[in-house]
Amino acid sequence: MWLYAVAALLGLLLLRRWHRERQTVPRLSEKHVLITGCDSGFGQLLARQLDARGLRVLAACLTDSGAAQLRAAASERLQTVLLDVTCSKSIAEVTAWVRERVGDQGLWGLVNNAGIAIPTAPNEWLSKEDFVKVLDVNLVGLVEVTLSLLPLVRRARGRVVNVASVMGRVSFFGGGYCISKYGVEAFSDSLRLEMHNFGVKVCVIEPGYFKTMITNVENLEKNFHACWKKLPAEIKASYGESYLRDFVAMLKLLQKGYNSNLSLVTNCMEHALTSLHPRSRYSAGWDAKLLYLPLSYLPSALTDALFTMFYPKAVGKA
């Protein structure tokens, strides 16, 4: 009998959650949302998606061509602006631009989506500058954009949506990307606590592997070969050219599992912006839900054993 009671209670809890998550924020057509990294991928799709829903989208692009392409695919409501998240002057100018457009009502949503993955390679193949290049975009730039626009978000009692990754939960390749995504998770957690009393919600999006410019295999392969060419002979001898070949082969194997349905991610972003009761974290993609997140809760010894099974083997010279 108690099994029926537990099943009934579980059903009621799931029904309550379903009902809460279907409740939307009123007067969405009056709300402004700024999205970074709208030249392609998640950012471009989300801008079009929110525009179609009637929100006032402020789309920040890195290039003129990206902005023009987006404007051609959206309504006249959508506005674009050029933003380099690594440049404080650019961030200050965009903040002033946003303030002019939102006025006293403030900025309802800030989506920190801009990001890069290259340079990436085994850590020993990289320089400090290689790490800094990625961290400046994915973490430091995200922090500066958020701090600059936070007063406008607080005024609206709005939302900050930060795009992290499953690689902010488990890290099995070198370079600044995973480090930056762990940092996004930590920054978002502290910001969520600080903003609670202001009525601002902070949400984290944790996509799995999706087919975007960040995961473009041709670009990543060129990056690996470029890193290899710059290595001292001693390090090349330690790893061996077979390590490079196997690393690229592993990358191409991973590519077969990439998800091309980007709306799985942008739907999470949209829910975080429009739901009356957004989640603190959203996992997007079957691999995020069924593989990487469960792995993140396992002991390190087990995850290390699993990942090293697929890792290339060095020739072993000291």
mmCIF file of N, CA and C in Angstrom, residues 21-133:
data_model
loop_
_atom_site.group_PDB
_atom_site.id
_atom_site.type_symbol
_atom_site.label_atom_id
_atom_site.label_comp_id
_atom_site.label_asym_id
_atom_site.label_seq_id
_atom_site.Cartn_x
_atom_site.Cartn_y
_atom_site.Cartn_z
ATOM 1 N N GLU A 21 6.265 25.535 -13.771
ATOM 2 C CA GLU A 21 7.154 25.865 -14.879
ATOM 3 C C GLU A 21 6.399 26.378 -16.106
ATOM 4 N N ARG A 22 5.110 26.181 -16.141
ATOM 5 C CA ARG A 22 4.312 26.682 -17.264
ATOM 6 C C ARG A 22 3.835 28.119 -17.038
ATOM 7 N N GLN A 23 3.987 28.645 -15.832
ATOM 8 C CA GLN A 23 3.568 30.008 -15.537
ATOM 9 C C GLN A 23 4.600 30.988 -16.109
ATOM 10 N N THR A 24 4.131 31.960 -16.872
ATOM 11 C CA THR A 24 5.043 32.887 -17.540
ATOM 12 C C THR A 24 4.954 34.290 -16.954
ATOM 13 N N VAL A 25 6.004 35.037 -17.176
ATOM 14 C CA VAL A 25 6.084 36.422 -16.734
ATOM 15 C C VAL A 25 5.099 37.268 -17.552
ATOM 16 N N PRO A 26 4.339 38.153 -16.915
ATOM 17 C CA PRO A 26 3.390 38.989 -17.674
ATOM 18 C C PRO A 26 4.085 40.092 -18.468
ATOM 19 N N ARG A 27 3.416 40.612 -19.463
ATOM 20 C CA ARG A 27 3.846 41.769 -20.264
ATOM 21 C C ARG A 27 5.244 41.570 -20.867
ATOM 22 N N LEU A 28 5.454 40.417 -21.472
ATOM 23 C CA LEU A 28 6.758 40.127 -22.074
ATOM 24 C C LEU A 28 7.103 41.103 -23.191
ATOM 25 N N SER A 29 6.106 41.600 -23.901
ATOM 26 C CA SER A 29 6.356 42.497 -25.030
ATOM 27 C C SER A 29 6.945 43.841 -24.603
ATOM 28 N N GLU A 30 6.924 44.128 -23.314
ATOM 29 C CA GLU A 30 7.480 45.387 -22.807
ATOM 30 C C GLU A 30 8.913 45.221 -22.299
ATOM 31 N N LYS A 31 9.427 44.002 -22.320
ATOM 32 C CA LYS A 31 10.702 43.721 -21.655
ATOM 33 C C LYS A 31 11.860 43.638 -22.650
ATOM 34 N N HIS A 32 12.997 44.233 -22.232
ATOM 35 C CA HIS A 32 14.219 44.220 -23.044
ATOM 36 C C HIS A 32 15.149 43.108 -22.566
ATOM 37 N N VAL A 33 15.774 42.441 -23.533
ATOM 38 C CA VAL A 33 16.756 41.400 -23.231
ATOM 39 C C VAL A 33 18.002 41.644 -24.073
ATOM 40 N N LEU A 34 19.157 41.707 -23.430
ATOM 41 C CA LEU A 34 20.431 41.831 -24.147
ATOM 42 C C LEU A 34 21.092 40.458 -24.204
ATOM 43 N N ILE A 35 21.505 40.063 -25.399
ATOM 44 C CA ILE A 35 22.163 38.780 -25.613
ATOM 45 C C ILE A 35 23.537 39.043 -26.221
ATOM 46 N N THR A 36 24.592 38.469 -25.657
ATOM 47 C CA THR A 36 25.925 38.604 -26.244
ATOM 48 C C THR A 36 26.205 37.410 -27.155
ATOM 49 N N GLY A 37 27.125 37.604 -28.102
ATOM 50 C CA GLY A 37 27.527 36.517 -28.991
ATOM 51 C C GLY A 37 26.449 36.096 -29.958
ATOM 52 N N CYS A 38 25.834 37.081 -30.629
ATOM 53 C CA CYS A 38 24.702 36.792 -31.526
ATOM 54 C C CYS A 38 25.097 36.620 -32.983
ATOM 55 N N ASP A 39 26.383 36.535 -33.298
ATOM 56 C CA ASP A 39 26.817 36.373 -34.683
ATOM 57 C C ASP A 39 26.388 35.030 -35.259
ATOM 58 N N SER A 40 26.324 34.000 -34.402
ATOM 59 C CA SER A 40 25.992 32.659 -34.882
ATOM 60 C C SER A 40 25.531 31.817 -33.704
ATOM 61 N N GLY A 41 25.248 30.552 -33.979
ATOM 62 C CA GLY A 41 24.993 29.584 -32.926
ATOM 63 C C GLY A 41 23.829 29.905 -32.011
ATOM 64 N N PHE A 42 24.019 29.603 -30.732
ATOM 65 C CA PHE A 42 22.957 29.776 -29.742
ATOM 66 C C PHE A 42 22.461 31.219 -29.677
ATOM 67 N N GLY A 43 23.386 32.179 -29.705
ATOM 68 C CA GLY A 43 23.011 33.573 -29.563
ATOM 69 C C GLY A 43 22.113 34.055 -30.686
ATOM 70 N N GLN A 44 22.487 33.712 -31.916
ATOM 71 C CA GLN A 44 21.684 34.141 -33.064
ATOM 72 C C GLN A 44 20.300 33.504 -33.034
ATOM 73 N N LEU A 45 20.239 32.213 -32.726
ATOM 74 C CA LEU A 45 18.953 31.527 -32.687
ATOM 75 C C LEU A 45 18.077 32.067 -31.563
ATOM 76 N N LEU A 46 18.662 32.313 -30.392
ATOM 77 C CA LEU A 46 17.884 32.836 -29.273
ATOM 78 C C LEU A 46 17.332 34.221 -29.591
ATOM 79 N N ALA A 47 18.134 35.072 -30.229
ATOM 80 C CA ALA A 47 17.672 36.416 -30.593
ATOM 81 C C ALA A 47 16.442 36.331 -31.492
ATOM 82 N N ARG A 48 16.496 35.460 -32.479
ATOM 83 C CA ARG A 48 15.345 35.295 -33.388
ATOM 84 C C ARG A 48 14.147 34.702 -32.653
ATOM 85 N N GLN A 49 14.412 33.773 -31.760
ATOM 86 C CA GLN A 49 13.355 33.097 -31.022
ATOM 87 C C GLN A 49 12.611 34.072 -30.102
ATOM 88 N N LEU A 50 13.362 34.884 -29.354
ATOM 89 C CA LEU A 50 12.738 35.854 -28.452
ATOM 90 C C LEU A 50 12.046 36.967 -29.225
ATOM 91 N N ASP A 51 12.643 37.343 -30.356
ATOM 92 C CA ASP A 51 12.024 38.367 -31.206
ATOM 93 C C ASP A 51 10.668 37.878 -31.713
ATOM 94 N N ALA A 52 10.608 36.605 -32.127
ATOM 95 C CA ALA A 52 9.343 36.036 -32.607
ATOM 96 C C ALA A 52 8.299 35.975 -31.506
ATOM 97 N N ARG A 53 8.752 35.912 -30.268
ATOM 98 C CA ARG A 53 7.826 35.852 -29.141
ATOM 99 C C ARG A 53 7.373 37.246 -28.701
ATOM 100 N N GLY A 54 7.978 38.278 -29.277
ATOM 101 C CA GLY A 54 7.528 39.634 -29.003
ATOM 102 C C GLY A 54 8.365 40.423 -28.028
ATOM 103 N N LEU A 55 9.455 39.837 -27.509
ATOM 104 C CA LEU A 55 10.314 40.591 -26.599
ATOM 105 C C LEU A 55 11.144 41.615 -27.373
ATOM 106 N N ARG A 56 11.639 42.603 -26.668
ATOM 107 C CA ARG A 56 12.479 43.635 -27.278
ATOM 108 C C ARG A 56 13.936 43.188 -27.170
ATOM 109 N N VAL A 57 14.429 42.614 -28.225
ATOM 110 C CA VAL A 57 15.751 41.995 -28.215
ATOM 111 C C VAL A 57 16.825 43.010 -28.582
ATOM 112 N N LEU A 58 17.859 43.072 -27.748
ATOM 113 C CA LEU A 58 19.063 43.859 -28.010
ATOM 114 C C LEU A 58 20.182 42.853 -28.234
ATOM 115 N N ALA A 59 20.565 42.671 -29.468
ATOM 116 C CA ALA A 59 21.500 41.612 -29.846
ATOM 117 C C ALA A 59 22.902 42.184 -30.028
ATOM 118 N N ALA A 60 23.840 41.723 -29.207
ATOM 119 C CA ALA A 60 25.226 42.179 -29.291
ATOM 120 C C ALA A 60 26.027 41.205 -30.151
ATOM 121 N N CYS A 61 26.620 41.727 -31.216
ATOM 122 C CA CYS A 61 27.423 40.917 -32.145
ATOM 123 C C CYS A 61 28.864 41.419 -32.138
ATOM 124 N N LEU A 62 29.772 40.548 -32.524
ATOM 125 C CA LEU A 62 31.178 40.945 -32.612
ATOM 126 C C LEU A 62 31.489 41.603 -33.950
ATOM 127 N N THR A 63 30.765 41.211 -35.013
ATOM 128 C CA THR A 63 31.080 41.695 -36.363
ATOM 129 C C THR A 63 29.874 42.359 -37.015
ATOM 130 N N ASP A 64 30.159 43.264 -37.947
ATOM 131 C CA ASP A 64 29.103 43.917 -38.723
ATOM 132 C C ASP A 64 28.320 42.905 -39.549
ATOM 133 N N SER A 65 29.024 41.921 -40.108
ATOM 134 C CA SER A 65 28.357 40.930 -40.952
ATOM 135 C C SER A 65 27.383 40.091 -40.134
ATOM 136 N N GLY A 66 27.779 39.728 -38.923
ATOM 137 C CA GLY A 66 26.891 38.965 -38.057
ATOM 138 C C GLY A 66 25.649 39.751 -37.687
ATOM 139 N N ALA A 67 25.839 41.039 -37.405
ATOM 140 C CA ALA A 67 24.701 41.897 -37.059
ATOM 141 C C ALA A 67 23.752 42.052 -38.242
ATOM 142 N N ALA A 68 24.319 42.265 -39.436
ATOM 143 C CA ALA A 68 23.488 42.439 -40.634
ATOM 144 C C ALA A 68 22.695 41.178 -40.940
ATOM 145 N N GLN A 69 23.326 40.019 -40.801
ATOM 146 C CA GLN A 69 22.650 38.749 -41.065
ATOM 147 C C GLN A 69 21.483 38.558 -40.100
ATOM 148 N N LEU A 70 21.677 38.921 -38.846
ATOM 149 C CA LEU A 70 20.616 38.759 -37.852
ATOM 150 C C LEU A 70 19.460 39.721 -38.116
ATOM 151 N N ARG A 71 19.773 40.957 -38.433
ATOM 152 C CA ARG A 71 18.714 41.942 -38.704
ATOM 153 C C ARG A 71 17.846 41.511 -39.889
ATOM 154 N N ALA A 72 18.488 40.895 -40.872
ATOM 155 C CA ALA A 72 17.747 40.458 -42.057
ATOM 156 C C ALA A 72 16.777 39.321 -41.749
ATOM 157 N N ALA A 73 17.040 38.591 -40.662
ATOM 158 C CA ALA A 73 16.214 37.430 -40.332
ATOM 159 C C ALA A 73 15.209 37.716 -39.217
ATOM 160 N N ALA A 74 15.170 38.978 -38.732
ATOM 161 C CA ALA A 74 14.322 39.298 -37.583
ATOM 162 C C ALA A 74 13.377 40.440 -37.915
ATOM 163 N N SER A 75 12.533 40.791 -36.953
ATOM 164 C CA SER A 75 11.595 41.897 -37.135
ATOM 165 C C SER A 75 12.293 43.225 -36.892
ATOM 166 N N GLU A 76 11.579 44.313 -37.151
ATOM 167 C CA GLU A 76 12.147 45.640 -36.953
ATOM 168 C C GLU A 76 12.335 45.969 -35.471
ATOM 169 N N ARG A 77 11.701 45.206 -34.599
ATOM 170 C CA ARG A 77 11.867 45.432 -33.160
ATOM 171 C C ARG A 77 13.295 45.161 -32.710
ATOM 172 N N LEU A 78 13.881 44.114 -33.289
ATOM 173 C CA LEU A 78 15.216 43.694 -32.853
ATOM 174 C C LEU A 78 16.256 44.748 -33.220
ATOM 175 N N GLN A 79 17.120 45.064 -32.262
ATOM 176 C CA GLN A 79 18.199 46.030 -32.490
ATOM 177 C C GLN A 79 19.539 45.347 -32.238
ATOM 178 N N THR A 80 20.526 45.708 -33.030
ATOM 179 C CA THR A 80 21.857 45.119 -32.870
ATOM 180 C C THR A 80 22.859 46.177 -32.441
ATOM 181 N N VAL A 81 23.927 45.709 -31.815
ATOM 182 C CA VAL A 81 25.019 46.580 -31.393
ATOM 183 C C VAL A 81 26.297 45.754 -31.442
ATOM 184 N N LEU A 82 27.411 46.404 -31.747
ATOM 185 C CA LEU A 82 28.698 45.704 -31.775
ATOM 186 C C LEU A 82 29.304 45.702 -30.380
ATOM 187 N N LEU A 83 29.780 44.534 -29.952
ATOM 188 C CA LEU A 83 30.356 44.391 -28.614
ATOM 189 C C LEU A 83 31.533 43.431 -28.644
ATOM 190 N N ASP A 84 32.652 43.903 -28.108
ATOM 191 C CA ASP A 84 33.813 43.057 -27.856
ATOM 192 C C ASP A 84 33.915 42.898 -26.343
ATOM 193 N N VAL A 85 33.609 41.725 -25.829
ATOM 194 C CA VAL A 85 33.532 41.534 -24.379
ATOM 195 C C VAL A 85 34.899 41.579 -23.708
ATOM 196 N N THR A 86 35.981 41.607 -24.492
ATOM 197 C CA THR A 86 37.319 41.729 -23.913
ATOM 198 C C THR A 86 37.773 43.183 -23.815
ATOM 199 N N CYS A 87 36.944 44.114 -24.269
ATOM 200 C CA CYS A 87 37.315 45.532 -24.324
ATOM 201 C C CYS A 87 36.428 46.338 -23.376
ATOM 202 N N SER A 88 37.016 46.924 -22.344
ATOM 203 C CA SER A 88 36.246 47.687 -21.359
ATOM 204 C C SER A 88 35.547 48.883 -21.993
ATOM 205 N N LYS A 89 36.197 49.521 -22.964
ATOM 206 C CA LYS A 89 35.593 50.668 -23.634
ATOM 207 C C LYS A 89 34.342 50.244 -24.391
ATOM 208 N N SER A 90 34.419 49.110 -25.080
ATOM 209 C CA SER A 90 33.275 48.595 -25.821
ATOM 210 C C SER A 90 32.127 48.253 -24.877
ATOM 211 N N ILE A 91 32.441 47.654 -23.742
ATOM 212 C CA ILE A 91 31.408 47.295 -22.765
ATOM 213 C C ILE A 91 30.739 48.545 -22.201
ATOM 214 N N ALA A 92 31.535 49.579 -21.909
ATOM 215 C CA ALA A 92 30.978 50.826 -21.382
ATOM 216 C C ALA A 92 30.059 51.491 -22.404
ATOM 217 N N GLU A 93 30.462 51.468 -23.670
ATOM 218 C CA GLU A 93 29.640 52.085 -24.720
ATOM 219 C C GLU A 93 28.320 51.337 -24.900
ATOM 220 N N VAL A 94 28.376 50.001 -24.849
ATOM 221 C CA VAL A 94 27.155 49.214 -24.993
ATOM 222 C C VAL A 94 26.247 49.401 -23.777
ATOM 223 N N THR A 95 26.834 49.524 -22.604
ATOM 224 C CA THR A 95 26.031 49.770 -21.397
ATOM 225 C C THR A 95 25.264 51.084 -21.519
ATOM 226 N N ALA A 96 25.930 52.131 -22.000
ATOM 227 C CA ALA A 96 25.254 53.417 -22.209
ATOM 228 C C ALA A 96 24.164 53.297 -23.266
ATOM 229 N N TRP A 97 24.449 52.541 -24.322
ATOM 230 C CA TRP A 97 23.472 52.309 -25.407
ATOM 231 C C TRP A 97 22.231 51.599 -24.874
ATOM 232 N N VAL A 98 22.450 50.582 -24.029
ATOM 233 C CA VAL A 98 21.342 49.835 -23.443
ATOM 234 C C VAL A 98 20.532 50.733 -22.511
ATOM 235 N N ARG A 99 21.214 51.542 -21.711
ATOM 236 C CA ARG A 99 20.522 52.423 -20.763
ATOM 237 C C ARG A 99 19.576 53.381 -21.485
ATOM 238 N N GLU A 100 19.996 53.871 -22.643
ATOM 239 C CA GLU A 100 19.144 54.771 -23.427
ATOM 240 C C GLU A 100 17.867 54.075 -23.883
ATOM 241 N N ARG A 101 17.972 52.795 -24.193
ATOM 242 C CA ARG A 101 16.838 52.070 -24.751
ATOM 243 C C ARG A 101 15.876 51.535 -23.696
ATOM 244 N N VAL A 102 16.392 51.155 -22.538
ATOM 245 C CA VAL A 102 15.498 50.560 -21.536
ATOM 246 C C VAL A 102 14.868 51.603 -20.625
ATOM 247 N N GLY A 103 15.522 52.757 -20.476
ATOM 248 C CA GLY A 103 14.960 53.822 -19.641
ATOM 249 C C GLY A 103 14.791 53.402 -18.200
ATOM 250 N N ASP A 104 13.743 53.924 -17.575
ATOM 251 C CA ASP A 104 13.523 53.688 -16.149
ATOM 252 C C ASP A 104 13.083 52.269 -15.828
ATOM 253 N N GLN A 105 12.580 51.537 -16.819
ATOM 254 C CA GLN A 105 12.100 50.179 -16.536
ATOM 255 C C GLN A 105 13.234 49.180 -16.352
ATOM 256 N N GLY A 106 14.441 49.539 -16.774
ATOM 257 C CA GLY A 106 15.583 48.658 -16.592
ATOM 258 C C GLY A 106 15.652 47.549 -17.623
ATOM 259 N N LEU A 107 16.663 46.715 -17.468
ATOM 260 C CA LEU A 107 16.928 45.605 -18.397
ATOM 261 C C LEU A 107 16.396 44.321 -17.786
ATOM 262 N N TRP A 108 15.387 43.714 -18.433
ATOM 263 C CA TRP A 108 14.792 42.506 -17.872
ATOM 264 C C TRP A 108 15.756 41.321 -17.923
ATOM 265 N N GLY A 109 16.444 41.133 -19.048
ATOM 266 C CA GLY A 109 17.285 39.950 -19.190
ATOM 267 C C GLY A 109 18.658 40.242 -19.751
ATOM 268 N N LEU A 110 19.670 39.615 -19.167
ATOM 269 C CA LEU A 110 21.027 39.641 -19.714
ATOM 270 C C LEU A 110 21.443 38.202 -19.942
ATOM 271 N N VAL A 111 21.735 37.857 -21.197
ATOM 272 C CA VAL A 111 22.184 36.504 -21.536
ATOM 273 C C VAL A 111 23.648 36.575 -21.952
ATOM 274 N N ASN A 112 24.521 36.067 -21.102
ATOM 275 C CA ASN A 112 25.953 36.030 -21.395
ATOM 276 C C ASN A 112 26.261 34.753 -22.169
ATOM 277 N N ASN A 113 26.263 34.883 -23.497
ATOM 278 C CA ASN A 113 26.413 33.727 -24.370
ATOM 279 C C ASN A 113 27.749 33.711 -25.117
ATOM 280 N N ALA A 114 28.403 34.860 -25.272
ATOM 281 C CA ALA A 114 29.640 34.934 -26.055
ATOM 282 C C ALA A 114 30.698 33.992 -25.487
ATOM 283 N N GLY A 115 31.369 33.263 -26.373
ATOM 284 C CA GLY A 115 32.400 32.350 -25.901
ATOM 285 C C GLY A 115 33.251 31.813 -27.034
ATOM 286 N N ILE A 116 34.464 31.366 -26.678
ATOM 287 C CA ILE A 116 35.381 30.735 -27.625
ATOM 288 C C ILE A 116 36.000 29.504 -26.958
ATOM 289 N N ALA A 117 36.590 28.632 -27.756
ATOM 290 C CA ALA A 117 37.249 27.437 -27.211
ATOM 291 C C ALA A 117 38.715 27.342 -27.611
ATOM 292 N N ILE A 118 39.094 28.060 -28.640
ATOM 293 C CA ILE A 118 40.458 27.987 -29.179
ATOM 294 C C ILE A 118 41.276 29.173 -28.679
ATOM 295 N N PRO A 119 42.521 28.934 -28.237
ATOM 296 C CA PRO A 119 43.347 27.728 -28.329
ATOM 297 C C PRO A 119 42.964 26.679 -27.274
ATOM 298 N N THR A 120 42.984 25.416 -27.697
ATOM 299 C CA THR A 120 42.810 24.299 -26.781
ATOM 300 C C THR A 120 43.727 23.172 -27.217
ATOM 301 N N ALA A 121 44.266 22.460 -26.256
ATOM 302 C CA ALA A 121 45.212 21.367 -26.500
ATOM 303 C C ALA A 121 45.602 20.822 -25.133
ATOM 304 N N PRO A 122 46.383 19.747 -25.083
ATOM 305 C CA PRO A 122 46.934 19.343 -23.784
ATOM 306 C C PRO A 122 47.634 20.538 -23.126
ATOM 307 N N ASN A 123 47.466 20.678 -21.826
ATOM 308 C CA ASN A 123 47.935 21.877 -21.120
ATOM 309 C C ASN A 123 49.400 22.201 -21.391
ATOM 310 N N GLU A 124 50.244 21.179 -21.463
ATOM 311 C CA GLU A 124 51.677 21.389 -21.635
ATOM 312 C C GLU A 124 52.008 21.945 -23.019
ATOM 313 N N TRP A 125 51.078 21.851 -23.954
ATOM 314 C CA TRP A 125 51.310 22.372 -25.296
ATOM 315 C C TRP A 125 50.992 23.868 -25.388
ATOM 316 N N LEU A 126 50.432 24.426 -24.350
ATOM 317 C CA LEU A 126 49.925 25.793 -24.402
ATOM 318 C C LEU A 126 50.780 26.754 -23.581
ATOM 319 N N SER A 127 50.637 28.031 -23.889
ATOM 320 C CA SER A 127 51.327 29.088 -23.141
ATOM 321 C C SER A 127 50.321 29.815 -22.252
ATOM 322 N N LYS A 128 50.829 30.655 -21.392
ATOM 323 C CA LYS A 128 49.954 31.481 -20.547
ATOM 324 C C LYS A 128 49.017 32.312 -21.412
ATOM 325 N N GLU A 129 49.544 32.857 -22.494
ATOM 326 C CA GLU A 129 48.736 33.697 -23.391
ATOM 327 C C GLU A 129 47.573 32.914 -23.999
ATOM 328 N N ASP A 130 47.785 31.625 -24.277
ATOM 329 C CA ASP A 130 46.719 30.790 -24.825
ATOM 330 C C ASP A 130 45.559 30.663 -23.834
ATOM 331 N N PHE A 131 45.897 30.493 -22.558
ATOM 332 C CA PHE A 131 44.867 30.402 -21.518
ATOM 333 C C PHE A 131 44.145 31.739 -21.369
ATOM 334 N N VAL A 132 44.920 32.814 -21.341
ATOM 335 C CA VAL A 132 44.349 34.146 -21.124
ATOM 336 C C VAL A 132 43.374 34.520 -22.234
ATOM 337 N N LYS A 133 43.697 34.150 -23.474
ATOM 338 C CA LYS A 133 42.831 34.495 -24.611
ATOM 339 C C LYS A 133 41.418 33.957 -24.416
#
